Short mmCIF file of C-alpha atoms in Angstrom, two decimals:
data_model
loop_
_atom_site.label_atom_id
_atom_site.label_comp_id
_atom_site.label_asym_id
_atom_site.label_seq_id
_atom_site.Cartn_x
_atom_site.Cartn_y
_atom_site.Cartn_z
CA MET A 1 -0.54 -0.14 -0.06
CA ASP A 2 1.48 3.24 -1.16
CA PHE A 3 1.00 5.59 1.88
CA SER A 4 1.96 8.83 1.08
CA LYS A 5 0.95 11.56 -1.57
CA ALA A 6 2.30 15.29 -1.99
CA ASP A 7 -0.06 17.23 -0.99
CA GLY A 8 -2.07 14.91 1.52
CA GLY A 9 -4.91 14.16 -0.78
CA PRO A 10 -6.66 10.68 -0.37
CA PRO A 11 -4.07 7.47 -1.17
CA GLU A 12 -4.15 5.37 -3.44
CA GLY A 13 -5.42 2.05 -1.98
CA ALA A 14 -7.38 3.59 0.53
CA PHE A 15 -11.44 3.46 1.18
CA ALA A 16 -12.54 2.82 -1.94
CA ALA A 17 -16.38 5.32 -2.95
CA GLY A 18 -18.27 3.33 -1.54
CA ASP A 19 -16.21 1.14 0.52
CA PRO A 20 -19.07 -0.42 2.92
CA ASP A 21 -16.21 0.18 5.90
CA ASP A 22 -15.63 4.03 5.07
CA PRO A 23 -17.63 5.22 8.41
CA PHE A 24 -18.53 8.00 6.55
CA ARG A 25 -19.14 7.43 2.61
CA ASP A 26 -23.13 8.43 3.12
CA ALA A 27 -21.59 12.05 4.40
CA ALA A 28 -18.44 12.67 2.52
CA ALA A 29 -21.64 14.63 0.06
CA ARG A 30 -22.39 17.08 2.71
CA PRO A 31 -20.16 20.35 3.85
CA ASP A 32 -20.97 20.70 7.35
CA SER A 33 -20.64 16.63 8.21
CA TRP A 34 -18.03 17.25 9.68
CA LEU A 35 -19.65 19.85 12.07
CA ARG A 36 -22.09 17.43 12.50
CA SER A 37 -20.52 14.95 13.39
CA GLY A 38 -17.96 17.39 16.03
CA PHE A 39 -20.85 18.65 17.94
CA SER A 40 -21.77 14.49 18.48
CA VAL A 41 -18.31 14.31 19.45
CA LEU A 42 -18.77 17.73 21.41
CA THR A 43 -22.04 16.47 23.34
CA GLY A 44 -19.62 13.52 24.62
CA ARG A 45 -16.60 15.51 25.78
CA GLY A 46 -19.26 18.46 27.53
CA VAL A 47 -20.27 16.39 29.59
CA ASP A 48 -17.38 14.82 30.56
CA SER A 49 -15.92 18.68 30.60
CA VAL A 50 -18.66 19.31 32.77
CA LEU A 51 -17.92 16.27 34.85
CA ARG A 52 -14.41 16.59 35.09
CA PHE A 53 -14.66 20.64 36.33
CA VAL A 54 -16.72 19.43 39.10
CA LEU A 55 -14.28 17.05 40.01
CA PHE A 56 -11.42 19.38 40.35
CA LEU A 57 -13.48 22.62 41.57
CA ALA A 58 -14.29 18.89 43.88
CA THR A 59 -10.09 18.29 44.87
CA ALA A 60 -9.57 21.96 45.67
CA LYS A 61 -12.33 21.63 48.08
CA VAL A 62 -11.30 18.03 49.53
CA LEU A 63 -8.22 18.17 49.21
CA ALA A 64 -6.11 21.59 51.56
CA PRO A 65 -4.19 24.24 50.63
CA ASP A 66 -1.16 22.96 50.43
CA GLN A 67 -1.81 19.42 49.05
CA PHE A 68 -4.33 21.12 46.11
CA ASN A 69 -1.15 22.82 45.64
CA LEU A 70 1.36 19.59 44.94
CA TYR A 71 -1.61 18.06 43.66
CA ALA A 72 -2.42 20.32 40.88
CA LEU A 73 1.27 21.09 40.16
CA VAL A 74 1.81 17.10 39.59
CA THR A 75 -1.01 16.65 37.21
CA ALA A 76 -0.02 19.95 35.34
CA ALA A 77 3.01 17.21 34.40
CA LEU A 78 0.60 14.01 34.11
CA ALA A 79 -0.17 16.12 31.17
CA THR A 80 3.00 17.53 30.04
CA ALA A 81 4.38 14.58 30.18
CA GLN A 82 0.83 12.93 27.74
CA ARG A 83 1.52 15.15 25.58
CA VAL A 84 5.46 14.74 25.07
CA ALA A 85 5.29 11.12 24.86
CA SER A 86 2.62 10.66 23.15
CA PHE A 87 4.42 11.29 19.86
CA ALA A 88 1.21 12.96 18.25
CA ALA A 89 0.49 9.01 18.32
CA PRO A 90 -3.35 10.65 18.59
CA ARG A 91 -2.52 12.42 15.24
CA ALA A 92 -0.98 9.37 13.66
CA ALA A 93 -4.26 7.67 14.21
CA LEU A 94 -6.58 10.15 12.69
CA TYR A 95 -4.90 10.34 10.03
CA PHE A 96 -4.31 6.75 8.81
CA ARG A 97 -6.94 5.03 9.72
CA SER A 98 -9.28 7.07 7.87
CA ARG A 99 -8.28 5.81 5.24
CA GLY A 100 -8.29 2.29 5.64
CA ASN A 101 -5.09 1.22 7.65
CA ARG A 102 -5.90 -0.52 11.02
CA GLY A 103 -3.63 -4.09 12.20
CA PRO A 104 0.39 -1.57 10.81
CA LEU A 105 -1.65 1.02 12.45
CA TYR A 106 -2.26 0.06 16.14
CA THR A 107 1.03 -1.90 16.08
CA TRP A 108 2.64 1.20 15.46
CA LEU A 109 0.44 3.00 18.62
CA PHE A 110 1.77 0.01 21.07
CA LEU A 111 4.76 0.79 20.79
CA THR A 112 4.66 4.51 21.20
CA ALA A 113 3.04 4.06 23.73
CA SER A 114 5.35 1.77 25.50
CA ALA A 115 8.34 3.41 24.75
CA GLY A 116 7.05 6.88 25.30
CA SER A 117 5.66 5.77 28.46
CA ALA A 118 9.59 4.31 29.57
CA ALA A 119 11.53 7.99 28.01
CA VAL A 120 9.38 10.03 30.69
CA LEU A 121 10.11 7.59 33.55
CA VAL A 122 13.02 6.84 32.39
CA VAL A 123 14.46 10.28 31.97
CA LEU A 124 12.76 11.36 35.34
CA ALA A 125 14.38 8.95 37.64
CA VAL A 126 18.14 9.94 36.52
CA ALA A 127 17.42 13.50 36.58
CA GLY A 128 17.13 14.59 39.90
CA SER A 129 18.37 18.14 39.82
CA LEU A 130 15.33 18.45 37.60
CA ARG A 131 13.10 17.33 39.86
CA GLN A 132 14.08 19.38 42.40
CA THR A 133 13.90 22.10 40.16
CA PHE A 134 10.15 22.34 38.86
CA PHE A 135 9.42 20.44 41.41
CA PRO A 136 9.98 21.63 44.43
CA GLY A 137 8.35 19.57 47.96
CA VAL A 138 7.33 16.40 46.02
CA SER A 139 9.06 13.58 46.82
CA ALA A 140 10.07 10.75 44.40
CA SER A 141 7.80 8.69 45.48
CA LEU A 142 5.02 11.17 44.38
CA LEU A 143 5.98 12.45 41.78
CA PHE A 144 6.20 8.79 40.05
CA LEU A 145 3.32 7.40 41.54
CA GLY A 146 1.53 10.43 40.10
CA LEU A 147 2.64 10.42 36.55
CA SER A 148 1.78 5.90 36.49
CA PRO A 149 -1.00 6.32 35.28
CA LEU A 150 0.98 7.32 31.57
CA PRO A 151 1.08 4.21 30.04
CA PHE A 152 -2.85 3.74 30.33
CA MET A 153 -3.35 7.51 29.08
CA LEU A 154 -0.83 7.38 25.92
CA LEU A 155 -2.80 4.39 24.95
CA SER A 156 -6.17 5.20 25.88
CA ASP A 157 -5.50 8.81 23.83
CA SER A 158 -4.18 6.67 20.36
CA PHE A 159 -7.16 4.18 19.90
CA SER A 160 -9.90 7.14 20.88
CA GLY A 161 -8.82 8.46 17.77
CA VAL A 162 -9.38 5.00 15.98
CA LEU A 163 -12.50 5.31 17.23
CA LEU A 164 -13.41 8.90 16.26
CA ALA A 165 -11.42 8.17 12.43
CA SER A 166 -13.77 4.53 12.67
CA GLY A 167 -17.01 6.95 13.39
CA ARG A 168 -17.49 5.54 16.57
CA GLU A 169 -18.01 8.58 18.40
CA ARG A 170 -20.71 7.58 20.63
CA PHE A 171 -18.76 4.17 21.88
CA TYR A 172 -15.88 7.28 22.41
CA ALA A 173 -18.50 9.87 24.85
CA ALA A 174 -19.07 5.97 27.64
CA THR A 175 -14.74 5.90 27.58
CA LEU A 176 -14.12 9.76 28.87
CA TRP A 177 -17.86 9.36 31.22
CA ILE A 178 -16.46 6.34 32.43
CA ARG A 179 -13.20 7.79 33.55
CA SER A 180 -14.99 10.51 35.20
CA LEU A 181 -17.39 9.25 36.93
CA GLY A 182 -14.33 6.39 38.03
CA ILE A 183 -12.38 8.79 40.07
CA ALA A 184 -15.68 10.55 41.31
CA ALA A 185 -15.75 7.56 43.13
CA VAL A 186 -11.97 7.40 44.21
CA LEU A 187 -12.59 11.46 45.36
CA VAL A 188 -15.91 10.31 47.26
CA THR A 189 -14.14 7.52 49.06
CA SER A 190 -10.60 9.76 50.30
CA PHE A 191 -13.20 11.01 52.78
CA ALA A 192 -12.11 7.51 54.41
CA ALA A 193 -8.22 8.14 54.00
CA SER A 194 -5.43 9.23 56.29
CA ASP A 195 -3.54 10.43 52.98
CA ARG A 196 -6.40 11.50 50.51
CA LEU A 197 -3.58 12.85 47.75
CA ALA A 198 -1.97 9.43 47.89
CA TRP A 199 -5.71 7.85 48.09
CA ILE A 200 -6.69 10.23 44.73
CA LEU A 201 -3.35 9.32 42.27
CA TRP A 202 -3.53 5.67 43.25
CA GLY A 203 -7.14 5.62 42.10
CA ARG A 204 -6.89 7.74 39.47
CA LEU A 205 -4.27 4.97 38.23
CA VAL A 206 -6.71 2.29 38.75
CA VAL A 207 -9.43 4.25 36.82
CA ASN A 208 -7.07 4.85 33.71
CA ALA A 209 -5.61 1.47 33.92
CA CYS A 210 -9.51 0.07 33.39
CA VAL A 211 -10.58 2.99 31.00
CA ALA A 212 -7.22 1.92 29.05
CA ALA A 213 -8.31 -1.67 28.35
CA LEU A 214 -12.04 -0.22 27.51
CA VAL A 215 -11.06 1.66 24.54
CA LEU A 216 -8.69 -0.91 23.13
CA TYR A 217 -11.78 -3.69 22.85
CA GLY A 218 -14.20 -1.21 21.14
CA ALA A 219 -10.54 -0.34 18.57
CA ARG A 220 -10.69 -3.92 18.06
CA ALA A 221 -7.24 -3.67 18.58
CA ARG A 222 -5.47 -6.43 17.09
CA PRO A 223 -2.35 -5.80 15.64
CA ALA A 224 -0.86 -7.14 13.11
CA SER A 225 2.64 -7.06 11.52
CA ARG A 226 1.81 -7.77 8.23
CA GLU A 227 2.84 -4.07 6.23
CA PHE A 228 4.15 -2.58 8.90
CA GLY A 229 7.50 -1.82 8.06
CA PRO A 230 6.46 0.90 5.14
CA LEU A 231 3.76 1.96 7.81
CA ALA A 232 5.89 2.42 10.89
CA ARG A 233 7.94 4.81 8.18
CA GLU A 234 5.92 5.92 6.81
CA ALA A 235 3.41 7.14 9.74
CA THR A 236 7.31 8.80 12.12
CA ARG A 237 7.84 10.70 8.54
CA TYR A 238 4.45 12.03 9.35
CA VAL A 239 4.56 12.53 13.03
CA LEU A 240 7.63 13.43 13.65
CA PRO A 241 6.96 17.15 13.18
CA ALA A 242 4.16 16.72 14.69
CA ALA A 243 5.57 14.56 17.73
CA ILE A 244 8.29 17.64 18.46
CA GLY A 245 5.16 20.23 18.15
CA SER A 246 2.97 18.43 20.13
CA GLY A 247 5.80 18.24 23.17
CA VAL A 248 5.83 21.72 22.49
CA VAL A 249 2.08 22.96 22.53
CA ALA A 250 2.19 21.09 25.93
CA LEU A 251 5.45 22.51 27.35
CA HIS A 252 3.23 25.85 26.09
CA ARG A 253 0.90 25.08 28.11
CA ARG A 254 1.93 24.42 31.59
CA ALA A 255 5.64 26.41 31.35
CA ASP A 256 3.66 29.20 32.82
CA VAL A 257 2.93 26.61 35.80
CA PHE A 258 6.97 24.65 36.04
CA LEU A 259 8.57 28.21 36.25
CA LEU A 260 5.89 29.84 38.71
CA ALA A 261 7.68 26.77 41.42
CA ALA A 262 11.36 27.90 39.80
CA PHE A 263 10.66 30.77 40.43
CA GLY A 264 9.82 30.36 44.09
CA HIS A 265 5.83 30.61 43.97
CA THR A 266 4.43 27.67 44.74
CA ALA A 267 1.40 29.08 46.82
CA ALA A 268 0.42 30.86 42.96
CA ILE A 269 -0.44 27.53 41.61
CA GLY A 270 -3.46 26.52 43.05
CA GLY A 271 -5.12 28.93 42.08
CA TYR A 272 -3.70 29.45 38.40
CA ALA A 273 -4.28 26.07 38.27
CA LEU A 274 -8.26 26.89 38.47
CA CYS A 275 -8.07 29.84 36.07
CA TYR A 276 -6.50 27.67 33.51
CA GLY A 277 -9.35 24.34 34.62
CA VAL A 278 -11.52 27.17 33.74
CA ALA A 279 -10.93 28.91 31.06
CA GLU A 280 -9.66 25.63 29.33
CA THR A 281 -13.04 24.47 28.87
CA PHE A 282 -12.91 26.73 25.26
CA TRP A 283 -10.34 24.02 24.52
CA LEU A 284 -13.23 21.30 24.84
CA LEU A 285 -14.83 23.06 22.25
CA THR A 286 -12.76 23.69 19.66
CA ASP A 287 -10.16 20.83 20.12
CA SER A 288 -13.99 18.52 19.94
CA LEU A 289 -14.51 19.45 16.14
CA GLU A 290 -11.57 19.46 15.33
CA ALA A 291 -10.66 16.36 15.58
CA SER A 292 -14.07 15.84 12.92
CA LEU A 293 -13.11 18.63 10.43
CA PHE A 294 -9.39 17.39 11.14
CA VAL A 295 -11.11 13.55 9.06
CA ARG A 296 -12.75 15.75 6.22
CA LEU A 297 -9.93 18.61 5.78
CA ALA A 298 -7.45 14.77 5.33
CA ARG A 299 -9.92 13.99 3.13
CA ARG A 300 -10.40 16.20 0.57
CA GLU A 301 -7.99 17.84 -2.52
CA SER A 302 -6.48 21.29 -1.38
CA GLY A 303 -8.87 23.63 -2.81
CA PRO A 304 -11.60 22.49 -1.20
CA ALA A 305 -9.62 22.04 2.21
CA SER A 306 -8.88 25.23 2.62
CA ASP A 307 -12.02 26.61 1.48
CA LEU A 308 -13.31 24.42 4.52
CA ALA A 309 -11.19 25.13 7.19
CA ARG A 310 -11.49 29.43 6.63
CA GLU A 311 -15.68 28.26 6.73
CA ALA A 312 -14.39 27.08 10.17
CA PHE A 313 -12.79 29.77 10.69
CA ARG A 314 -15.39 31.74 10.42
CA ARG A 315 -17.86 29.72 12.41
CA TYR A 316 -15.02 28.84 15.45
CA ARG A 317 -14.25 33.09 15.46
CA THR A 318 -18.49 33.60 15.86
CA VAL A 319 -18.11 30.56 18.12
CA GLY A 320 -15.03 32.23 20.43
CA LEU A 321 -16.04 35.70 20.92
CA ALA A 322 -19.45 34.78 22.58
CA ALA A 323 -17.84 32.54 24.56
CA ALA A 324 -15.37 34.44 26.11
CA ALA A 325 -18.36 37.24 26.91
CA ILE A 326 -20.21 34.74 29.12
CA ALA A 327 -16.99 33.11 30.20
CA ILE A 328 -15.76 36.71 31.25
CA ALA A 329 -18.82 36.56 33.86
CA GLY A 330 -19.53 33.69 34.79
CA GLY A 331 -15.92 32.19 35.85
CA GLU A 332 -14.49 35.74 37.43
CA ALA A 333 -17.94 35.14 39.10
CA LEU A 334 -16.94 30.98 40.41
CA LEU A 335 -14.26 32.03 41.38
CA VAL A 336 -14.37 35.07 43.69
CA VAL A 337 -17.07 32.89 45.42
CA MET A 338 -16.32 29.26 45.82
CA PHE A 339 -12.09 30.14 45.79
CA GLY A 340 -11.49 33.99 46.43
CA GLY A 341 -10.56 33.14 49.88
CA ARG A 342 -8.43 30.30 49.73
CA PHE A 343 -7.10 31.97 46.66
CA PRO A 344 -7.66 35.41 46.33
CA GLU A 345 -5.46 36.11 42.85
CA ALA A 346 -7.28 34.03 41.01
CA PRO A 347 -9.62 36.34 39.56
CA LYS A 348 -7.52 38.87 38.70
CA VAL A 349 -5.19 35.87 36.45
CA PHE A 350 -8.27 35.17 34.91
CA PRO A 351 -9.42 37.42 32.68
CA TRP A 352 -5.88 36.69 30.52
CA VAL A 353 -5.57 33.52 30.59
CA LEU A 354 -8.95 33.46 29.45
CA ALA A 355 -8.27 35.87 26.51
CA GLY A 356 -4.79 33.04 25.41
CA VAL A 357 -7.44 30.49 25.75
CA VAL A 358 -9.76 31.89 23.00
CA ALA A 359 -7.49 33.80 20.61
CA TRP A 360 -5.66 30.45 20.19
CA GLY A 361 -8.37 28.30 19.89
CA ILE A 362 -10.13 30.11 17.34
CA THR A 363 -7.56 29.61 15.23
CA ARG A 364 -7.08 25.44 15.17
CA PRO A 365 -8.74 24.94 11.73
CA PHE A 366 -5.75 26.62 9.76
CA GLU A 367 -3.30 24.22 12.72
CA SER A 368 -5.55 21.08 11.38
CA TYR A 369 -5.45 22.15 7.51
CA LEU A 370 -1.79 22.46 7.57
CA TYR A 371 -2.01 19.14 9.57
CA SER A 372 -3.46 17.44 6.85
CA ARG A 373 -1.76 18.39 3.95
CA ARG A 374 1.54 17.42 6.36
CA ARG A 375 2.65 20.35 6.46
CA THR A 376 3.72 19.05 10.05
CA ASP A 377 7.05 22.39 9.76
CA ALA A 378 4.49 25.11 9.45
CA VAL A 379 3.13 23.64 12.24
CA LEU A 380 6.67 22.77 14.77
CA GLY A 381 7.11 26.26 13.54
CA THR A 382 4.39 28.33 15.35
CA GLN A 383 4.07 25.79 18.03
CA ILE A 384 8.17 26.98 18.79
CA ALA A 385 7.70 30.38 18.06
CA GLY A 386 4.59 30.42 20.76
CA LEU A 387 6.34 28.35 23.04
CA LEU A 388 9.40 30.47 22.62
CA ILE A 389 7.67 33.84 23.83
CA ASN A 390 5.89 32.55 26.34
CA VAL A 391 8.97 31.35 28.41
CA SER A 392 10.78 35.33 27.64
CA LEU A 393 7.65 36.42 29.10
CA CYS A 394 7.27 34.17 31.64
CA ALA A 395 11.13 35.28 33.19
CA VAL A 396 10.50 38.53 33.12
CA LEU A 397 7.02 38.99 34.08
CA ILE A 398 6.82 36.63 37.34
CA PRO A 399 9.52 36.78 38.65
CA ARG A 400 7.89 40.87 39.34
CA PHE A 401 3.68 39.90 39.36
CA GLY A 402 3.55 36.45 39.91
CA ALA A 403 0.14 34.55 38.52
CA ILE A 404 -1.08 38.04 37.04
CA GLY A 405 2.95 38.00 35.04
CA ALA A 406 2.42 34.80 33.97
CA GLY A 407 -0.35 35.26 33.16
CA ILE A 408 0.24 37.97 30.91
CA ALA A 409 2.24 35.68 29.00
CA SER A 410 0.27 33.27 29.25
CA ALA A 411 -2.67 36.03 27.10
CA GLY A 412 0.65 37.78 24.71
CA SER A 413 2.00 34.18 23.18
CA TYR A 414 -1.22 32.68 22.34
CA THR A 415 -2.33 35.73 20.77
CA LEU A 416 1.24 34.95 19.08
CA GLU A 417 0.94 32.56 18.15
CA GLY A 418 -3.01 32.26 15.79
CA VAL A 419 -1.80 35.44 14.39
CA ILE A 420 1.51 33.53 13.09
CA VAL A 421 -0.64 30.59 11.90
CA ALA A 422 -2.74 32.43 10.72
CA GLY A 423 -0.53 33.84 7.85
CA MET A 424 1.02 30.61 7.73
CA PHE A 425 -2.59 28.69 6.48
CA ARG A 426 -2.97 32.34 3.88
CA ARG A 427 -0.04 31.71 2.35
CA LEU A 428 0.42 28.60 2.07
CA SER A 429 -3.77 28.43 1.13
CA SER A 430 -3.25 30.85 -2.18
CA PRO A 431 -4.08 30.59 -5.72
CA ASP A 432 -0.70 31.23 -6.44
CA ARG A 433 0.15 28.42 -3.99
CA LYS A 434 -1.96 26.12 -5.06
CA ALA A 435 -1.45 26.64 -9.36
CA ALA A 436 2.59 25.89 -8.18
#
């Protein structure tokens, strides 16, 4: 099978017209099918987001402030490791499964999840100075316990891409809800534990292991060695820039948290994490729609794909501005009423964090288009620029302004990154570029 094609259009040997195994054969002619499928994903993620958001706020109430600061730092490390060690496997799963690949793709996904998990744990095991710098006050045992769900989360993320590319949005949604309900049970039972933080972290490990098993069952994850070599080479070439970019994005999302700790503002991490927890619910919307949009973009030629990306951006922009207006009022009220006493600085930080989240989120269709055209190098360049801007601003602003400085740095870096990726899309999707 030929896994490559220059402009990212449908490859030879993938789903043929009318193929009964093609989950999108009946929707291909509907230009808004990505939106319908995306809202199906959004429904699943939306319910899950409400559950997770409530759980996050409940955790902040259940744990003492000093324990919640540690919890926020450890879970930020887990989220960062999840993105860095994924090797962009979820993106590869969406891309290659939407083009008809199964067994060899599944083998590649298993191998990348195993290798990524091992790499993260080995680095932390041997880099004692790294732990002391970015995780002050966190014991090695607690840090490793917090990171222990990583292998199962990587498998769940990768094979969830298989579920979405196969049109199994409902099963995917069910796995999200089961995970959140399981963690809710852990949180409730933590009241009987002598060490609530350790109980919650152990519970997250068990729940993620069970959900990973369920996702693998639903994806019918049967690895195969036939044609694994060509698929592995092509998948690696496709995701290498995306994998680097995924790590860069993960660092961009959480660099401010780690720099708050490094610059001696660990006590501000809990409140800052609450701001991000509220603001990042917007990414639930953009990520859900983008998962469906990407599958459609990957199956179109460049001209129709760029038109679809522009249409998607207009919708994202409208929804983004409306969501920002609602969130700024509701989020501020929530932070003041529920956490004003524990984390008084959070309401001041929140508007800055929200501005950055919305600015970056509404440009996701442009990034998705570039990924679908195999222009992962262009996306990587914008992501590196965003990270460097964020770290530079944090280094200047955090020592003087603390968490508010981190929020300003986040807003500035995400806005500039969005402008850069929009300009890149405009240049690479121009008529002269297509004709060339």
